[in-house]
CSV table of C-alpha atoms in Angstrom, one decimal:
chain,number,residue,atom,x,y,z
A,308,MET,CA,-7.8,58.3,46.8
A,309,ASN,CA,-11.5,57.9,46.8
A,310,ASP,CA,-11.6,59.5,43.2
A,311,ASN,CA,-8.9,57.1,42.1
A,312,SER,CA,-10.9,54.2,43.4
A,313,ALA,CA,-14.0,55.2,41.8
A,314,ALA,CA,-12.4,55.7,38.5
A,315,GLU,CA,-10.9,52.1,38.6
A,316,ASN,CA,-14.2,50.7,39.3
A,317,GLU,CA,-15.6,52.2,36.0
A,318,TRP,CA,-13.4,50.1,33.8
A,319,GLU,CA,-13.3,46.4,33.0
A,320,VAL,CA,-11.5,44.1,30.9
A,321,ARG,CA,-13.4,42.3,28.3
A,322,PRO,CA,-12.9,38.6,27.2
A,323,GLY,CA,-10.8,39.9,24.3
A,324,GLY,CA,-8.4,41.7,26.6
A,325,MET,CA,-10.0,45.1,25.8
A,326,LEU,CA,-10.2,47.7,28.5
A,327,VAL,CA,-13.9,49.1,28.5
A,328,GLN,CA,-16.1,51.1,30.8
A,329,LYS,CA,-18.0,48.9,33.3
A,330,ARG,CA,-21.6,48.9,32.8
A,331,ASN,CA,-24.0,49.1,35.8
A,332,PRO,CA,-25.6,45.6,36.5
A,333,ASP,CA,-28.9,47.3,37.0
A,334,SER,CA,-28.8,48.8,33.6
A,335,GLU,CA,-29.4,45.2,32.2
A,336,ASN,CA,-32.9,45.1,33.6
A,337,ARG,CA,-33.8,48.3,32.0
A,338,PRO,CA,-35.5,48.4,28.6
A,339,PRO,CA,-33.0,48.6,25.6
A,340,PRO,CA,-32.4,52.3,24.3
A,341,PRO,CA,-33.9,53.4,21.3
A,342,PRO,CA,-31.8,53.1,18.1
A,343,ILE,CA,-29.8,55.8,16.7
A,344,ARG,CA,-29.2,57.0,13.1
A,345,VAL,CA,-25.6,57.4,12.1
A,346,ARG,CA,-24.2,58.9,9.1
A,347,VAL,CA,-21.6,57.0,7.4
A,348,LYS,CA,-19.5,58.3,4.5
A,349,TYR,CA,-18.0,56.3,2.0
A,350,GLY,CA,-16.1,58.0,-0.7
A,351,SER,CA,-18.6,60.8,-1.7
A,352,ILE,CA,-21.7,59.0,-0.7
A,353,TYR,CA,-23.4,59.2,2.7
A,354,HIS,CA,-25.2,56.1,4.1
A,355,GLU,CA,-27.7,56.4,7.2
A,356,ILE,CA,-27.6,53.5,9.2
A,357,ASN,CA,-30.1,52.7,12.0
A,358,ILE,CA,-28.3,50.7,14.9
A,359,SER,CA,-28.4,50.3,18.6
A,360,PRO,CA,-26.1,52.4,20.6
A,361,GLN,CA,-24.8,49.5,22.5
A,362,ALA,CA,-23.7,47.7,19.3
A,363,THR,CA,-20.1,47.6,18.4
A,364,PHE,CA,-18.1,48.9,15.6
A,365,GLY,CA,-17.7,45.5,14.2
A,366,GLU,CA,-21.6,45.0,14.1
A,367,LEU,CA,-21.6,48.2,12.1
A,368,LYS,CA,-19.1,47.0,9.7
A,369,LYS,CA,-21.3,44.1,8.9
A,370,MET,CA,-24.3,46.2,8.2
A,371,LEU,CA,-22.1,48.4,5.8
A,372,THR,CA,-21.2,45.3,3.7
A,373,GLY,CA,-24.4,45.7,1.5
A,374,PRO,CA,-24.6,49.7,1.0
A,375,THR,CA,-20.8,49.9,0.3
A,376,GLY,CA,-20.0,46.5,-1.2
A,377,LEU,CA,-17.1,46.2,1.0
A,378,HIS,CA,-16.2,43.1,2.9
A,379,HIS,CA,-16.4,43.7,6.6
A,380,GLN,CA,-13.1,42.6,7.2
A,381,ASP,CA,-11.6,45.1,4.7
A,382,GLN,CA,-13.3,48.1,6.3
A,383,LYS,CA,-11.7,50.6,8.4
A,384,LEU,CA,-14.1,52.9,10.5
A,385,LEU,CA,-12.9,56.4,11.6
A,386,TYR,CA,-14.7,58.3,14.2
A,387,LYS,CA,-13.3,61.6,15.2
A,388,ASP,CA,-10.5,61.0,12.9
A,389,LYS,CA,-9.5,57.9,14.9
A,390,GLU,CA,-9.8,54.3,13.8
A,391,ARG,CA,-12.1,52.4,16.2
A,392,ASP,CA,-11.7,48.8,17.1
A,393,ASN,CA,-14.2,46.2,16.3
A,394,ASN,CA,-15.0,45.4,19.8
A,395,ALA,CA,-15.7,49.0,21.0
A,396,PHE,CA,-19.1,50.0,21.8
A,397,LEU,CA,-20.8,53.0,20.0
A,398,ASP,CA,-22.3,54.7,23.1
A,399,ILE,CA,-19.0,54.3,25.2
A,400,SER,CA,-16.9,55.7,22.2
A,401,GLY,CA,-19.5,58.7,22.2
A,402,VAL,CA,-21.5,57.9,19.1
A,403,LYS,CA,-24.7,59.5,19.1
A,404,ASP,CA,-27.7,60.0,17.0
A,405,LYS,CA,-26.5,61.6,13.6
A,406,SER,CA,-23.0,61.2,14.4
A,407,LYS,CA,-20.7,61.1,11.3
A,408,ILE,CA,-18.5,58.1,10.8
A,409,VAL,CA,-16.2,57.6,7.8
A,410,VAL,CA,-15.5,54.2,6.1
A,411,VAL,CA,-12.4,53.5,3.9
A,412,GLU,CA,-11.2,50.3,2.5
A,413,ASP,CA,-8.0,48.8,4.2
A,414,PRO,CA,-5.7,47.3,1.7
A,415,LEU,CA,-3.6,45.5,4.2
A,416,CYS,CA,-6.8,43.7,5.5
A,417,GLN,CA,-8.1,43.0,2.0
A,418,GLU,CA,-4.6,41.4,1.1
A,419,LYS,CA,-4.5,39.5,4.3
A,420,ARG,CA,-8.1,38.1,3.6
A,421,TYR,CA,-7.1,37.1,0.1
A,422,LEU,CA,-4.2,35.1,1.3
A,423,GLU,CA,-6.3,33.4,3.9
A,424,LEU,CA,-8.8,32.8,1.1
A,425,ARG,CA,-6.3,31.1,-1.1
A,426,LYS,CA,-4.9,29.1,1.8
A,427,ASN,CA,-8.4,27.8,2.7
A,428,ALA,CA,-9.0,27.0,-0.9
A,429,LYS,CA,-5.7,25.2,-1.2
A,430,MET,CA,-6.4,23.2,2.1
A,431,GLU,CA,-9.8,22.2,0.7
A,432,LYS,CA,-8.3,21.0,-2.6
A,433,ALA,CA,-5.6,18.9,-0.7
A,434,ALA,CA,-8.1,17.5,1.6
A,435,LYS,CA,-10.5,16.5,-1.3
A,436,THR,CA,-7.3,14.9,-3.1
A,437,ILE,CA,-6.6,13.1,0.0
A,438,ALA,CA,-10.1,11.7,0.3
A,439,ASP,CA,-9.8,10.5,-3.5
A,440,ILE,CA,-6.6,8.8,-2.7
A,441,SER,CA,-8.0,7.3,0.3
A,442,PHE,CA,-10.8,5.8,-1.8
A,443,GLU,CA,-8.5,4.5,-4.4
A,444,VAL,CA,-6.4,2.9,-1.7
A,445,ASP,CA,-9.4,1.2,-0.1
A,446,ARG,CA,-10.1,-0.5,-3.4
A,447,LEU,CA,-6.5,-1.6,-3.8
A,448,ALA,CA,-6.5,-3.0,-0.1
A,449,GLY,CA,-9.3,-5.3,-1.2
A,450,GLN,CA,-7.0,-6.9,-3.8
A,451,VAL,CA,-4.2,-7.2,-1.3
A,452,SER,CA,-6.5,-9.0,1.0
A,453,ALA,CA,-7.4,-11.3,-1.7
A,454,PHE,CA,-3.8,-12.2,-2.7
A,455,GLU,CA,-3.0,-12.8,0.9
A,456,SER,CA,-5.7,-15.2,1.3
A,457,ILE,CA,-4.8,-17.3,-1.9
A,458,ILE,CA,-1.0,-17.3,-1.2
A,459,SER,CA,-1.7,-18.2,2.6
A,460,LYS,CA,-3.5,-21.4,1.3
A,461,GLY,CA,-0.4,-22.4,-0.7
A,462,ALA,CA,-1.9,-21.5,-4.1
A,463,LYS,CA,-0.1,-19.4,-6.8
A,464,VAL,CA,-1.3,-16.3,-8.4
A,465,VAL,CA,0.1,-14.4,-11.4
A,466,GLU,CA,3.1,-12.3,-10.5
A,467,LYS,CA,2.0,-9.8,-13.0
A,468,ASP,CA,-1.1,-8.8,-11.0
A,469,LEU,CA,1.1,-8.4,-7.9
A,470,VAL,CA,3.3,-6.1,-9.6
A,471,LYS,CA,0.5,-4.4,-11.0
A,472,VAL,CA,-1.1,-3.5,-7.7
A,473,ILE,CA,2.4,-2.4,-6.3
A,474,GLU,CA,2.7,0.0,-9.3
A,475,LEU,CA,-0.7,1.5,-8.5
A,476,LEU,CA,0.0,2.0,-4.8
A,477,MET,CA,3.4,3.6,-5.6
A,478,ASN,CA,1.4,6.0,-7.9
A,479,GLN,CA,-0.8,7.0,-5.0
A,480,LEU,CA,2.2,7.5,-2.8
A,481,LEU,CA,3.7,9.9,-5.3
A,482,LYS,CA,0.6,11.7,-5.3
A,483,LEU,CA,0.6,12.0,-1.5
A,484,ASP,CA,4.3,13.4,-1.7
A,485,GLY,CA,3.2,16.1,-4.0
A,486,ILE,CA,0.4,17.4,-1.5
A,487,ALA,CA,1.5,20.5,0.5
A,488,ALA,CA,-0.8,20.7,3.6
A,489,GLU,CA,-0.9,22.0,7.2
A,490,GLY,CA,-2.8,21.2,10.4
A,491,ASP,CA,-5.4,18.5,10.1
A,492,VAL,CA,-5.0,18.0,6.5
A,493,LYS,CA,-1.2,17.3,7.0
A,494,LEU,CA,-2.1,14.7,9.5
A,495,GLN,CA,-4.5,13.0,7.2
A,496,ARG,CA,-1.8,12.9,4.5
A,497,LYS,CA,0.8,11.3,6.9
A,498,MET,CA,-1.8,8.7,8.0
A,499,GLN,CA,-2.5,7.8,4.2
A,500,VAL,CA,1.2,7.7,3.3
A,501,LYS,CA,2.0,5.2,6.2
A,502,ARG,CA,-1.0,3.1,5.2
A,503,VAL,CA,0.2,2.8,1.5
A,504,GLN,CA,3.6,1.9,2.7
A,505,LYS,CA,2.2,-0.9,4.7
A,506,TYR,CA,0.4,-2.5,2.0
A,507,VAL,CA,3.4,-2.2,-0.4
A,508,GLU,CA,5.4,-4.0,2.1
A,509,THR,CA,2.8,-6.7,2.4
A,510,LEU,CA,2.9,-7.2,-1.3
A,511,ASP,CA,6.6,-7.6,-1.4
A,512,VAL,CA,6.3,-10.3,1.2
A,513,LEU,CA,3.5,-11.9,-0.8
A,514,LYS,CA,5.7,-11.7,-3.9
A,515,MET,CA,8.5,-13.5,-2.3
A,516,LYS,CA,6.1,-16.2,-1.0
A,517,ASN,CA,4.5,-16.7,-4.5
A,518,SER,CA,8.0,-17.2,-6.0
A,519,ALA,CA,9.0,-19.8,-3.4
A,520,THR,CA,5.6,-21.6,-4.1
A,521,SER,CA,6.4,-21.6,-7.9
A,522,SER,CA,9.9,-23.1,-7.2
A,523,ASN,CA,8.5,-25.8,-4.9
A,524,GLY,CA,6.6,-27.3,-7.7
A,525,ASN,CA,3.0,-26.3,-6.5
A,526,HIS,CA,2.1,-25.1,-10.1
A,527,ILE,CA,0.1,-26.7,-12.8
A,528,PRO,CA,2.3,-29.0,-15.0
A,529,LYS,CA,2.9,-28.1,-18.5
A,530,GLN,CA,1.4,-30.5,-21.1
A,531,GLU,CA,3.9,-32.3,-23.5
A,532,SER,CA,4.0,-30.5,-26.6
A,533,SER,CA,2.9,-32.3,-29.8
A,534,PRO,CA,5.3,-33.3,-32.2
A,535,SER,CA,6.1,-30.7,-35.1
A,536,PRO,CA,5.0,-31.8,-38.7
A,537,HIS,CA,8.6,-32.4,-39.4
A,538,GLN,CA,9.2,-34.7,-36.7
A,539,HIS,CA,5.9,-36.5,-37.4
A,540,GLN,CA,7.0,-36.9,-41.1
A,541,HIS,CA,10.2,-38.1,-39.9
A,542,GLN,CA,8.6,-40.6,-37.4
A,543,ARG,CA,6.4,-42.0,-40.3
A,544,ARG,CA,9.5,-42.3,-42.6
A,545,TYR,CA,11.4,-44.2,-39.9
A,546,SER,CA,8.4,-46.5,-39.3
A,547,ASN,CA,7.9,-47.2,-43.0
A,548,GLU,CA,11.6,-48.2,-43.2
A,549,GLN,CA,11.4,-50.5,-40.3
A,550,ALA,CA,8.1,-52.0,-41.8
A,551,SER,CA,9.7,-52.6,-45.1
A,552,SER,CA,13.0,-54.1,-43.8
A,553,PRO,CA,11.6,-57.6,-43.3
A,554,VAL,CA,10.2,-57.4,-46.8
A,555,GLN,CA,13.6,-56.5,-48.3
A,556,ASN,CA,15.3,-59.2,-46.2
A,557,GLN,CA,12.6,-61.9,-47.5
A,558,ASN,CA,13.1,-60.6,-51.1
A,559,GLY,CA,16.7,-61.1,-50.7
A,560,ARG,CA,16.4,-64.6,-49.5
A,561,HIS,CA,14.1,-65.4,-52.5
A,562,SER,CA,16.4,-63.8,-55.2
A,563,PHE,CA,13.9,-61.3,-56.2
A,564,ALA,CA,16.3,-58.3,-56.1
A,565,ASN,CA,17.2,-58.3,-59.8
A,566,SER,CA,13.7,-59.0,-61.0
A,567,PRO,CA,11.6,-56.4,-63.0
A,568,THR,CA,8.5,-57.4,-61.5
A,569,GLN,CA,10.1,-56.5,-57.9
A,570,ALA,CA,11.0,-53.1,-59.2
A,571,LYS,CA,7.4,-52.6,-60.5
A,572,HIS,CA,6.0,-53.3,-57.1
A,573,GLN,CA,8.8,-51.3,-55.4
A,574,GLU,CA,8.3,-48.2,-57.5
A,575,PRO,CA,5.0,-47.0,-55.9
A,576,SER,CA,6.4,-47.6,-52.4
A,577,ARG,CA,9.0,-44.7,-53.1
A,578,HIS,CA,6.1,-42.3,-53.9
A,579,SER,CA,3.5,-43.2,-51.4
A,580,ALA,CA,4.2,-43.9,-47.6
A,581,SER,CA,0.7,-45.4,-47.1
A,582,GLY,CA,1.2,-47.7,-50.2
A,583,SER,CA,4.4,-49.0,-49.1
A,584,VAL,CA,2.7,-50.2,-45.8
A,585,VAL,CA,-0.1,-52.0,-47.6
A,586,ILE,CA,2.3,-53.7,-50.1
A,587,THR,CA,4.5,-54.7,-47.2
A,588,THR,CA,1.5,-56.3,-45.5
A,589,GLN,CA,0.6,-58.2,-48.6
A,590,TRP,CA,4.0,-59.5,-49.2
A,591,GLU,CA,4.4,-60.7,-45.6
A,592,THR,CA,1.3,-62.8,-46.2
A,593,PHE,CA,2.9,-64.9,-49.2
A,594,ASP,CA,4.4,-68.3,-48.4
A,595,PRO,CA,7.9,-68.9,-49.3
A,596,ALA,CA,8.2,-70.7,-52.8
A,597,PRO,CA,10.8,-73.6,-53.6
A,598,GLY,CA,14.2,-72.5,-54.8
A,599,PRO,CA,13.8,-74.2,-58.1
A,600,LEU,CA,10.5,-72.6,-59.1
A,601,LEU,CA,11.8,-69.1,-58.3
A,602,ASP,CA,14.7,-69.8,-60.5
A,603,HIS,CA,12.7,-70.9,-63.3
A,604,TYR,CA,10.4,-68.0,-62.8
A,605,SER,CA,13.3,-65.4,-63.1
A,606,THR,CA,14.8,-67.1,-66.3
A,607,THR,CA,11.3,-67.1,-68.0
A,608,THR,CA,10.8,-63.4,-67.1
A,609,GLN,CA,14.2,-62.2,-68.5
A,610,SER,CA,13.9,-64.2,-71.9
A,611,ASN,CA,10.3,-62.9,-72.7
A,612,ASN,CA,10.5,-59.5,-71.6
A,613,ASN,CA,8.0,-58.2,-74.4
A,614,HIS,CA,5.5,-61.0,-73.5
A,615,ALA,CA,5.9,-61.4,-70.0
A,616,SER,CA,2.2,-62.1,-69.6
A,617,SER,CA,2.0,-65.2,-71.9
A,618,ALA,CA,5.3,-66.7,-70.8
A,619,GLN,CA,4.6,-66.5,-67.0
A,620,PRO,CA,4.2,-69.8,-65.5
A,621,ARG,CA,1.1,-70.6,-63.9
A,622,PHE,CA,1.1,-71.8,-60.4
A,623,ASN,CA,-1.5,-72.7,-58.0
A,624,TRP,CA,-1.0,-69.6,-55.5
A,625,ASP,CA,-3.3,-69.3,-52.8
A,626,LEU,CA,-4.4,-65.6,-52.7
A,627,LEU,CA,-5.4,-64.3,-49.4
């Protein structure tokens, strides 16, 4: 019984769960033991390593990274044809000065490490992409706040600007949906998705309010369009006809309809709109002549057609 109790007191459980031989507490106050030289074989080459006997096999693997070129996680150490754990101590395992240890490459550990590296690189890339998206969303959030401030005051914004910002936010949302992440990166992606969705919903509400503002008439009224050249010409022609109508009525009253002199005066008015206005003004200034005089003037003009200037009667007209 005493032998079994003594044997149980010689072992202890390490924090990693490994059962090791219990050290003497008094040994901690003693000076460290001198280093030992171990011979490590890798392939056909031997490497001599100076190391403390109280070191672990994991520490020995890190020291062999330089001479062998193997990553410490890809190594497998064999001592007395038995694989040793990384947490095992050299002296407790029986390693002494000039002991022989064999190191080999572990393909399973190497593949596991490569997968871990790829996973970490993927997570880093995803985290960087999410950071870029977050920066872009911050920029678009400023525009959303500006639109909200303008519309809340009753003003109107261009609807194309609202639609453009919504499309940019939806593009960022599609980028977030295409990111495969785990752990903290997944939480960051989820947070950005909720943020983008919130801004899109806000813009949809602002778009409805902006449309309501336009329907209520709170917008800049359109200026009356200027008449086209065709309409302007039509108006001028209509005004000329109205201006010339009193003259025609007056000419009808004084029997100038059949006289050649009236035809000469009316001929330029058919070709020039501006001339008709001037002639109309001059005709309106004339005083009406007596009926007998006008009849005599008409008869004289018809009889002397070739000599109209000599046969024309002379009246004392007041020229204005």
